[in-house]
Short mmCIF file of C-alpha atoms in Angstrom, two decimals:
data_model
loop_
_atom_site.label_atom_id
_atom_site.label_comp_id
_atom_site.label_asym_id
_atom_site.label_seq_id
_atom_site.Cartn_x
_atom_site.Cartn_y
_atom_site.Cartn_z
CA MET A 1 -55.30 -81.39 -21.73
CA ASN A 2 -52.98 -78.36 -21.80
CA SER A 3 -52.15 -76.22 -24.82
CA ASN A 4 -49.00 -78.20 -25.54
CA ASP A 5 -51.05 -81.40 -25.73
CA VAL A 6 -53.45 -79.69 -28.12
CA LEU A 7 -50.64 -78.57 -30.42
CA PHE A 8 -48.96 -81.96 -30.16
CA ASN A 9 -52.17 -83.69 -31.27
CA ARG A 10 -52.30 -81.44 -34.31
CA LEU A 11 -48.96 -82.73 -35.56
CA GLN A 12 -50.66 -85.34 -37.66
CA TYR A 13 -47.76 -85.71 -40.05
CA LEU A 14 -45.25 -87.08 -37.51
CA THR A 15 -43.71 -90.20 -39.02
CA PHE A 16 -42.02 -91.33 -35.81
CA GLN A 17 -43.04 -92.05 -32.26
CA PRO A 18 -41.64 -89.13 -30.24
CA SER A 19 -39.82 -89.85 -27.01
CA LEU A 20 -41.66 -88.18 -24.14
CA GLN A 21 -39.57 -89.17 -21.13
CA LEU A 22 -37.01 -86.56 -20.02
CA LEU A 23 -33.58 -88.12 -19.75
CA ASN A 24 -31.81 -87.36 -16.49
CA ASP A 25 -28.15 -86.66 -15.81
CA GLN A 26 -27.38 -90.29 -15.01
CA GLN A 27 -28.88 -91.50 -18.29
CA ILE A 28 -27.07 -88.84 -20.32
CA GLN A 29 -23.70 -89.25 -18.60
CA PRO A 30 -22.50 -92.04 -20.98
CA LEU A 31 -23.06 -89.62 -23.88
CA ASN A 32 -21.00 -86.75 -22.44
CA HIS A 33 -17.68 -87.69 -24.01
CA THR A 34 -19.03 -88.75 -27.42
CA ILE A 35 -21.34 -85.76 -27.86
CA THR A 36 -18.63 -83.32 -26.81
CA ASN A 37 -16.14 -84.83 -29.27
CA GLN A 38 -18.68 -84.71 -32.09
CA LEU A 39 -19.57 -81.09 -31.34
CA VAL A 40 -15.90 -80.10 -31.26
CA ALA A 41 -15.43 -81.66 -34.70
CA ILE A 42 -18.40 -79.75 -36.11
CA LEU A 43 -17.46 -76.47 -34.44
CA LYS A 44 -14.03 -76.55 -36.06
CA SER A 45 -15.73 -76.12 -39.41
CA ILE A 46 -18.22 -73.43 -38.35
CA TYR A 47 -16.32 -71.33 -35.80
CA PRO A 48 -14.86 -68.17 -37.39
CA THR A 49 -11.25 -68.43 -38.55
CA ASN A 50 -8.40 -66.23 -37.37
CA GLU A 51 -9.03 -63.97 -40.36
CA PHE A 52 -12.65 -63.31 -39.35
CA ASN A 53 -11.96 -60.04 -37.56
CA SER A 54 -9.23 -58.76 -39.87
CA ILE A 55 -11.34 -59.21 -43.03
CA ARG A 56 -14.24 -57.29 -41.53
CA SER A 57 -12.05 -54.58 -40.01
CA LYS A 58 -10.33 -54.07 -43.36
CA THR A 59 -13.66 -53.55 -45.15
CA CYS A 60 -14.96 -51.24 -42.42
CA GLU A 61 -11.78 -49.13 -42.39
CA PHE A 62 -11.74 -48.91 -46.19
CA ILE A 63 -15.31 -47.60 -46.30
CA GLN A 64 -14.63 -45.13 -43.48
CA ASN A 65 -11.42 -43.76 -44.99
CA SER A 66 -12.98 -43.48 -48.44
CA LEU A 67 -16.02 -41.56 -47.15
CA ILE A 68 -13.76 -39.21 -45.19
CA SER A 69 -11.32 -38.61 -48.03
CA SER A 70 -14.23 -37.88 -50.39
CA GLY A 71 -15.53 -35.22 -48.02
CA ILE A 72 -18.85 -36.96 -47.41
CA LEU A 73 -17.88 -37.47 -43.74
CA THR A 74 -15.60 -35.37 -41.56
CA SER A 75 -12.43 -36.90 -40.14
CA ASP A 76 -13.97 -37.38 -36.68
CA CYS A 77 -16.88 -39.49 -37.97
CA THR A 78 -16.56 -43.25 -37.69
CA ILE A 79 -17.94 -46.42 -39.22
CA VAL A 80 -18.70 -48.95 -36.48
CA MET A 81 -19.40 -52.66 -36.88
CA TYR A 82 -22.22 -54.41 -35.04
CA GLY A 83 -24.25 -57.62 -35.34
CA SER A 84 -22.68 -61.02 -35.97
CA SER A 85 -19.33 -59.45 -36.80
CA MET A 86 -19.05 -58.27 -33.20
CA ASN A 87 -21.46 -60.23 -30.97
CA ASN A 88 -19.29 -63.39 -30.73
CA PHE A 89 -21.83 -65.55 -32.58
CA GLY A 90 -20.80 -64.91 -36.19
CA ASN A 91 -19.21 -67.22 -38.76
CA ASN A 92 -17.05 -66.68 -41.81
CA ASN A 93 -20.09 -66.14 -44.04
CA SER A 94 -21.83 -63.65 -41.76
CA ASP A 95 -22.77 -60.29 -43.23
CA ILE A 96 -20.73 -57.24 -42.29
CA ASP A 97 -23.12 -54.92 -40.47
CA MET A 98 -21.86 -51.36 -40.08
CA CYS A 99 -23.29 -48.01 -39.09
CA VAL A 100 -22.29 -44.38 -39.57
CA LYS A 101 -21.60 -42.55 -36.30
CA LEU A 102 -21.68 -38.84 -36.93
CA SER A 103 -19.63 -36.41 -34.85
CA ASN A 104 -20.79 -33.14 -33.35
CA ASN A 105 -18.37 -31.42 -35.71
CA PHE A 106 -20.22 -32.90 -38.68
CA LEU A 107 -23.60 -32.03 -37.30
CA SER A 108 -22.56 -28.47 -36.55
CA ASN A 109 -25.68 -26.68 -35.33
CA GLU A 110 -27.89 -29.77 -35.60
CA GLN A 111 -26.60 -31.62 -32.58
CA LEU A 112 -27.01 -35.41 -32.49
CA THR A 113 -26.86 -36.60 -28.90
CA ASN A 114 -25.11 -39.81 -27.90
CA GLN A 115 -28.45 -41.32 -26.98
CA SER A 116 -30.58 -40.57 -30.03
CA SER A 117 -30.51 -40.06 -33.78
CA SER A 118 -33.87 -38.26 -33.69
CA ASN A 119 -32.28 -34.81 -33.55
CA TYR A 120 -30.88 -35.31 -37.03
CA PRO A 121 -33.84 -34.84 -39.40
CA MET A 122 -34.94 -37.90 -41.36
CA ASP A 123 -34.73 -36.07 -44.67
CA LYS A 124 -31.06 -35.29 -43.97
CA GLN A 125 -30.44 -38.92 -42.95
CA ILE A 126 -31.88 -40.03 -46.29
CA GLN A 127 -29.85 -37.49 -48.25
CA LEU A 128 -26.64 -38.57 -46.51
CA MET A 129 -27.26 -42.30 -47.05
CA GLU A 130 -28.17 -41.74 -50.71
CA LYS A 131 -24.90 -39.84 -51.17
CA ILE A 132 -23.01 -42.66 -49.41
CA GLY A 133 -24.74 -45.24 -51.61
CA GLU A 134 -23.68 -43.39 -54.75
CA HIS A 135 -20.09 -43.22 -53.50
CA ILE A 136 -20.02 -46.94 -52.65
CA GLN A 137 -21.25 -47.63 -56.19
CA LEU A 138 -18.31 -45.62 -57.56
CA LEU A 139 -15.94 -47.72 -55.44
CA GLY A 140 -16.91 -50.72 -57.55
CA MET A 141 -18.91 -52.54 -54.90
CA LYS A 142 -21.53 -54.93 -56.25
CA ASN A 143 -25.30 -55.11 -55.75
CA VAL A 144 -25.50 -51.62 -54.25
CA GLU A 145 -28.97 -50.71 -53.04
CA THR A 146 -29.99 -47.75 -50.88
CA ILE A 147 -33.17 -48.31 -48.87
CA THR A 148 -34.65 -45.21 -47.26
CA SER A 149 -38.20 -46.40 -46.52
CA CYS A 150 -37.24 -48.20 -43.29
CA ARG A 151 -36.86 -46.65 -39.83
CA VAL A 152 -33.07 -46.59 -40.17
CA PRO A 153 -31.85 -45.82 -43.73
CA VAL A 154 -29.45 -48.47 -45.04
CA VAL A 155 -27.10 -49.09 -47.96
CA ASN A 156 -26.76 -52.76 -48.93
CA PHE A 157 -23.83 -53.93 -51.04
CA THR A 158 -21.41 -56.80 -51.65
CA ASP A 159 -17.76 -56.17 -50.85
CA ILE A 160 -15.63 -56.84 -53.94
CA ASP A 161 -12.60 -58.08 -51.96
CA SER A 162 -14.19 -60.45 -49.44
CA GLY A 163 -17.37 -61.25 -51.38
CA LEU A 164 -19.35 -60.68 -48.17
CA ASP A 165 -22.72 -58.94 -48.08
CA CYS A 166 -22.61 -55.63 -46.21
CA ASP A 167 -25.23 -53.40 -44.60
CA LEU A 168 -24.32 -49.79 -43.78
CA THR A 169 -26.95 -47.98 -41.71
CA PHE A 170 -27.32 -44.54 -40.20
CA HIS A 171 -26.29 -44.18 -36.54
CA ASN A 172 -27.95 -47.45 -35.45
CA LEU A 173 -27.29 -47.11 -31.73
CA LEU A 174 -29.93 -49.69 -30.80
CA ALA A 175 -28.22 -52.36 -32.91
CA ILE A 176 -24.88 -51.51 -31.30
CA ARG A 177 -26.35 -51.89 -27.81
CA ASN A 178 -27.95 -55.18 -28.80
CA THR A 179 -24.61 -56.44 -30.11
CA GLU A 180 -22.91 -55.48 -26.85
CA LEU A 181 -25.58 -57.30 -24.84
CA LEU A 182 -25.22 -60.58 -26.76
CA ARG A 183 -21.44 -60.36 -26.60
CA ALA A 184 -21.60 -59.84 -22.83
CA TYR A 185 -23.66 -63.03 -22.47
CA SER A 186 -21.26 -64.96 -24.73
CA LEU A 187 -18.31 -64.18 -22.46
CA ILE A 188 -19.88 -65.51 -19.26
CA ASP A 189 -19.56 -69.24 -19.93
CA GLU A 190 -17.99 -71.22 -22.78
CA ARG A 191 -21.08 -73.43 -22.99
CA VAL A 192 -23.05 -70.46 -24.35
CA ARG A 193 -21.08 -70.18 -27.60
CA ILE A 194 -20.72 -73.94 -28.05
CA LEU A 195 -24.47 -74.49 -27.83
CA ALA A 196 -25.34 -71.37 -29.85
CA TYR A 197 -23.11 -72.29 -32.78
CA PHE A 198 -24.37 -75.85 -32.87
CA ILE A 199 -28.05 -74.90 -32.58
CA LYS A 200 -27.72 -72.38 -35.42
CA HIS A 201 -25.88 -75.00 -37.51
CA TRP A 202 -28.57 -77.61 -36.83
CA ALA A 203 -31.41 -75.19 -37.54
CA LYS A 204 -29.93 -74.15 -40.86
CA ILE A 205 -29.39 -77.73 -42.09
CA ARG A 206 -32.89 -78.73 -41.02
CA HIS A 207 -34.51 -75.74 -42.85
CA ILE A 208 -35.87 -73.94 -39.78
CA ASN A 209 -33.58 -70.89 -39.82
CA SER A 210 -34.96 -68.46 -42.40
CA PRO A 211 -37.39 -65.61 -41.64
CA PHE A 212 -37.95 -65.34 -45.40
CA ASP A 213 -39.38 -68.87 -45.34
CA GLY A 214 -41.50 -68.17 -42.25
CA THR A 215 -39.13 -69.79 -39.74
CA LEU A 216 -36.93 -68.29 -37.01
CA SER A 217 -33.82 -66.14 -37.42
CA SER A 218 -30.43 -66.99 -35.89
CA TYR A 219 -30.98 -64.07 -33.52
CA GLY A 220 -34.21 -65.70 -32.36
CA TYR A 221 -32.48 -69.00 -31.63
CA VAL A 222 -29.77 -67.22 -29.62
CA LEU A 223 -32.45 -65.50 -27.53
CA CYS A 224 -34.14 -68.87 -26.97
CA LEU A 225 -30.84 -70.32 -25.77
CA ILE A 226 -30.11 -67.41 -23.42
CA HIS A 227 -33.61 -67.76 -21.94
CA PHE A 228 -33.08 -71.51 -21.51
CA LEU A 229 -29.73 -71.01 -19.74
CA GLN A 230 -31.24 -68.32 -17.50
CA THR A 231 -33.99 -70.69 -16.36
CA ARG A 232 -31.95 -73.75 -15.42
CA PRO A 233 -32.44 -74.93 -11.79
CA VAL A 234 -28.98 -73.42 -11.22
CA PRO A 235 -28.85 -70.56 -13.75
CA ILE A 236 -25.85 -70.35 -16.05
CA LEU A 237 -26.70 -66.86 -17.25
CA PRO A 238 -28.06 -63.92 -15.26
CA ASN A 239 -30.39 -61.21 -16.43
CA LEU A 240 -27.85 -58.47 -17.13
CA GLN A 241 -30.68 -55.97 -17.54
CA LEU A 242 -31.52 -56.31 -13.84
CA ILE A 243 -27.99 -55.49 -12.67
CA PRO A 244 -26.95 -51.82 -12.28
CA ARG A 245 -24.39 -50.60 -14.74
CA ASP A 246 -22.07 -49.49 -11.94
CA TRP A 247 -22.42 -52.73 -9.94
CA ASN A 248 -19.06 -53.68 -8.47
CA GLY A 249 -19.76 -57.12 -7.09
CA GLU A 250 -21.64 -56.31 -3.89
CA THR A 251 -24.63 -58.43 -2.91
CA LEU A 252 -27.64 -57.89 -5.13
CA ASP A 253 -30.16 -58.38 -2.31
CA SER A 254 -30.02 -54.71 -1.39
CA ILE A 255 -30.68 -53.48 -4.94
CA ASN A 256 -34.17 -52.35 -5.87
CA VAL A 257 -34.52 -53.11 -9.59
CA ASN A 258 -37.12 -50.38 -9.91
CA THR A 259 -34.46 -47.76 -9.12
CA ILE A 260 -31.90 -48.91 -11.73
CA GLU A 261 -30.99 -46.02 -13.98
CA LYS A 262 -32.41 -46.26 -17.50
CA GLU A 263 -30.51 -45.73 -20.74
CA ILE A 264 -33.08 -44.36 -23.13
CA ILE A 265 -32.84 -44.33 -26.92
CA GLU A 266 -35.35 -42.17 -28.75
CA PHE A 267 -36.27 -42.84 -32.37
CA ALA A 268 -37.24 -40.41 -35.10
CA ASP A 269 -40.88 -41.52 -34.81
CA GLY A 270 -40.94 -40.52 -31.13
CA SER A 271 -40.83 -44.05 -29.68
CA VAL A 272 -38.30 -44.83 -26.96
CA CYS A 273 -36.75 -47.90 -25.40
CA ASN A 274 -34.57 -48.59 -22.38
CA THR A 275 -31.25 -50.17 -23.38
CA HIS A 276 -29.78 -50.54 -19.92
CA PHE A 277 -27.73 -53.59 -19.04
CA HIS A 278 -24.66 -54.26 -16.94
CA ARG A 279 -21.43 -54.26 -18.98
CA PRO A 280 -19.24 -56.64 -16.98
CA THR A 281 -15.85 -55.34 -15.91
CA ASN A 282 -12.99 -57.74 -15.28
CA ARG A 283 -14.05 -57.89 -11.64
CA THR A 284 -17.78 -58.36 -12.14
CA LEU A 285 -17.28 -60.78 -15.04
CA ALA A 286 -15.21 -63.02 -12.76
CA ILE A 287 -17.98 -62.92 -10.14
CA ILE A 288 -20.67 -63.74 -12.70
CA GLN A 289 -18.53 -66.52 -14.20
CA ALA A 290 -18.02 -68.04 -10.74
CA GLN A 291 -21.78 -68.04 -10.23
CA ALA A 292 -22.31 -69.69 -13.63
CA ALA A 293 -19.74 -72.37 -12.77
CA LYS A 294 -22.00 -73.51 -9.91
CA ASN A 295 -24.02 -75.16 -12.65
CA ASN A 296 -22.02 -78.27 -13.57
CA GLU A 297 -24.38 -79.56 -16.26
CA SER A 298 -22.57 -81.02 -19.25
CA ILE A 299 -22.93 -79.83 -22.82
CA ALA A 300 -24.66 -83.13 -23.62
CA LEU A 301 -27.25 -82.67 -20.88
CA LEU A 302 -27.89 -79.03 -21.75
CA LEU A 303 -28.33 -79.79 -25.43
CA THR A 304 -30.66 -82.69 -24.64
CA HIS A 305 -32.76 -80.63 -22.25
CA PHE A 306 -32.83 -77.68 -24.69
CA PHE A 307 -34.42 -79.88 -27.35
CA TYR A 308 -36.83 -81.36 -24.80
CA TYR A 309 -37.77 -77.93 -23.44
CA PHE A 310 -38.87 -76.61 -26.82
CA ALA A 311 -40.38 -79.92 -27.93
CA TYR A 312 -42.63 -80.47 -24.93
CA LYS A 313 -42.15 -78.24 -21.89
CA PHE A 314 -42.49 -74.69 -23.20
CA ASP A 315 -46.12 -73.57 -23.34
CA TYR A 316 -46.39 -71.89 -26.74
CA ARG A 317 -49.97 -70.74 -26.21
CA SER A 318 -49.47 -69.00 -22.87
CA ASP A 319 -45.78 -68.11 -22.47
CA ILE A 320 -43.24 -65.97 -24.27
CA ILE A 321 -39.46 -66.05 -24.46
CA SER A 322 -37.94 -63.08 -22.65
CA ILE A 323 -34.32 -62.74 -21.54
CA ASN A 324 -35.32 -59.64 -19.57
CA ASN A 325 -37.44 -61.70 -17.23
CA GLY A 326 -36.79 -62.94 -13.71
CA GLN A 327 -33.85 -62.64 -11.38
CA SER A 328 -30.29 -61.53 -12.02
CA PHE A 329 -28.96 -64.70 -10.35
CA ALA A 330 -29.60 -66.07 -6.89
CA GLY A 331 -28.90 -62.62 -5.47
CA HIS A 332 -32.18 -60.86 -6.10
CA SER A 333 -35.21 -61.55 -3.98
CA LYS A 334 -37.71 -63.98 -5.45
CA ASN A 335 -40.18 -61.08 -5.33
CA TYR A 336 -38.59 -59.99 -8.59
CA LEU A 337 -39.32 -63.30 -10.29
CA TYR A 338 -42.22 -63.18 -12.70
CA ASN A 339 -43.38 -64.89 -15.86
CA LYS A 340 -44.38 -62.77 -18.80
CA LYS A 341 -47.48 -64.20 -20.41
CA LYS A 342 -48.56 -63.95 -24.02
CA LEU A 343 -51.92 -62.50 -23.03
CA ASP A 344 -50.11 -59.59 -21.35
CA LYS A 345 -48.33 -58.82 -24.63
CA VAL A 346 -51.57 -59.19 -26.59
CA GLU A 347 -53.16 -56.53 -24.40
CA ALA A 348 -50.16 -54.23 -23.97
CA ASP A 349 -48.45 -54.45 -27.37
CA ALA A 350 -51.15 -55.85 -29.69
CA TRP A 351 -49.33 -59.14 -30.24
CA SER A 352 -51.24 -61.89 -32.01
CA ASN A 353 -52.73 -64.51 -29.71
CA HIS A 354 -51.63 -67.79 -31.28
CA GLU A 355 -49.84 -71.05 -30.52
CA ARG A 356 -46.60 -70.10 -32.24
CA LEU A 357 -43.31 -69.13 -30.60
CA SER A 358 -43.27 -65.53 -29.38
CA ILE A 359 -39.98 -63.87 -28.40
CA GLU A 360 -39.73 -60.48 -26.74
CA ASP A 361 -36.85 -58.36 -28.01
CA PRO A 362 -34.63 -57.50 -25.02
CA PHE A 363 -34.77 -53.74 -25.69
CA GLU A 364 -37.74 -53.15 -28.00
CA SER A 365 -40.04 -55.02 -25.66
CA TRP A 366 -43.05 -54.37 -27.90
CA TYR A 367 -41.41 -56.26 -30.76
CA ASP A 368 -41.98 -60.00 -31.25
CA VAL A 369 -38.85 -61.51 -32.82
CA GLY A 370 -40.90 -64.62 -33.59
CA HIS A 371 -43.64 -62.81 -35.51
CA VAL A 372 -42.16 -64.09 -38.79
CA ILE A 373 -43.07 -67.69 -37.95
CA LYS A 374 -46.08 -69.03 -39.86
CA GLY A 375 -48.47 -71.73 -38.66
CA ALA A 376 -47.22 -74.66 -40.75
CA GLN A 377 -43.63 -73.62 -40.17
CA MET A 378 -44.17 -73.59 -36.39
CA LYS A 379 -45.39 -77.16 -36.53
CA HIS A 380 -42.34 -78.09 -38.54
CA ILE A 381 -39.99 -76.32 -36.11
CA ARG A 382 -41.52 -78.16 -33.19
CA LYS A 383 -41.33 -81.42 -35.08
CA GLU A 384 -37.58 -80.83 -35.50
CA PHE A 385 -37.16 -80.28 -31.76
CA MET A 386 -39.02 -83.57 -31.19
CA ARG A 387 -36.92 -85.38 -33.78
CA ALA A 388 -33.62 -84.19 -32.28
CA TYR A 389 -34.67 -85.15 -28.77
CA THR A 390 -36.04 -88.52 -29.90
CA LEU A 391 -32.74 -89.40 -31.59
CA ILE A 392 -30.83 -88.60 -28.40
CA SER A 393 -33.32 -90.60 -26.36
CA ARG A 394 -33.07 -93.64 -28.62
CA SER A 395 -29.29 -93.62 -28.30
CA VAL A 396 -29.86 -94.26 -24.59
CA LEU A 397 -33.24 -96.01 -24.52
CA PRO A 398 -33.78 -97.94 -27.77
CA ILE A 399 -37.30 -98.93 -28.76
CA SER A 400 -38.33 -102.30 -30.17
CA GLU A 401 -39.18 -101.28 -33.74
CA ALA A 402 -37.97 -98.61 -36.12
CA ASP A 403 -40.25 -96.05 -37.73
CA SER A 404 -38.98 -93.22 -39.93
CA LEU A 405 -36.16 -92.98 -37.38
CA PRO A 406 -34.00 -95.93 -36.33
CA ASN A 407 -35.11 -97.71 -33.19
CA SER A 408 -31.56 -97.40 -31.84
CA VAL A 409 -28.96 -94.73 -32.58
CA ASP A 410 -25.21 -95.25 -32.33
CA PRO A 411 -23.96 -92.54 -29.92
CA ASN A 412 -20.81 -92.15 -32.03
CA VAL A 413 -22.82 -90.76 -34.95
CA LEU A 414 -25.61 -89.16 -32.94
CA ILE A 415 -24.80 -85.52 -33.71
CA GLU A 416 -24.26 -86.34 -37.37
CA PHE A 417 -27.70 -87.96 -37.44
CA ILE A 418 -29.33 -84.98 -35.70
CA CYS A 419 -27.81 -82.67 -38.34
CA GLN A 420 -28.52 -84.94 -41.26
CA ALA A 421 -29.30 -82.92 -44.39
CA THR A 422 -32.88 -83.18 -45.56
CA GLU A 423 -35.01 -82.08 -48.47
CA ALA A 424 -36.68 -78.70 -48.23
CA PRO A 425 -40.03 -78.98 -46.42
CA VAL A 426 -43.28 -78.49 -48.29
CA PHE A 427 -43.72 -74.86 -47.22
CA LYS A 428 -40.27 -73.94 -48.54
CA LYS A 429 -40.88 -75.71 -51.84
CA ARG A 430 -44.11 -73.75 -52.24
CA LEU A 431 -42.26 -70.47 -51.66
CA LEU A 432 -39.66 -71.46 -54.24
CA ASP A 433 -42.40 -72.42 -56.70
CA ASN A 434 -44.09 -69.05 -56.16
CA GLU A 435 -40.79 -67.27 -56.83
CA LEU A 436 -40.34 -69.20 -60.06
CA ASP A 437 -43.90 -68.38 -61.12
CA GLU A 438 -43.27 -64.68 -60.49
CA GLU A 439 -40.01 -64.80 -62.46
CA ASN A 440 -41.75 -66.53 -65.36
CA GLU A 441 -44.48 -63.88 -65.29
CA ASP A 442 -41.85 -61.13 -65.41
CA ILE A 443 -40.20 -62.82 -68.38
CA ALA A 444 -43.52 -63.18 -70.17
CA ASP A 445 -44.30 -59.51 -69.57
#
């Protein structure tokens, strides 16, 4: 019995008989048209509108111009957006993440290099962000809070015009690089964004998309999807971190990945990370897109196999999710293929050795994006993967009797059924109850 069987046997609270047989392309083919149409209908309501970029740019420019006109920043400093506003995976309700990029003119004798914020003393970072926070408060923004205890000082506030929550950090170059990496992946194949938006939508409705509640962040689900698309029999996505930045489309066989130039970011605490990845040009993007197109799997098949992969196939005890893992496409020698194991991360980076989902951050390789997931929540997440796959399976292979799920699912309402709203799970109710208890205690005090 492998570790997946062990974890599966622990899911005592399953109220349905999970489908275990992996549907093949021929079985899924009748669903292609109906699933695609249903996804298109849902995506219309969750894709960002035409005003998405303009609203965020307006807020960003207003903050920048105000800080410059007040004298807090010099005219050559900029406020740059990152995160969901720029990575091609955001929606209309996404926060506006911004960071202050200081110029050499501002820094004067205390030079801040393009690669690191560590040369600007932390006490000066804190002083600057506190001053910015006070100014944003004077602008009439709501819920202004300056947090200086974290590695990168941040000012949180709500924009009075758009009503959107905003985070303004100090020179967060790592977050900018991460945003650029996700955006680069999103542009390779249209299936990436379609699947990412739907998976995030599904996870939110089914209460498995909240680090505060001990479940996985949207960022974590996007990394899971990229990993899944990198590991298809014919990969849809490459590992951009294994392709030289100056690659111009020549064969990758001759490239030694160990000689690829690093792009190092150094933090104020002395830690460093390599943020190298290939930024596709028009030429190299076309080459990568042509390679991705060799995979002709439908959206329906990919979604089905994604649910199956995380319901049954992925070994949660032994393996980790890493998008910086394996080959860059078919071009690199198979000598560069390797599987990162959880035990390696336990020994190298002091990760916990458990049966929950572990996800290596693409740049901060010592950081487990999935560390927020609690034990009961992991069981619930996996149950949701099983439920989604079982519903798809029963739309193709009905069973004789219904349980908590129908024995047969109409393909025309399949996606609606998968995303059916549900009551908050027990662990979330307990968290809410604890919050209410704390509020009542505060009132009593």
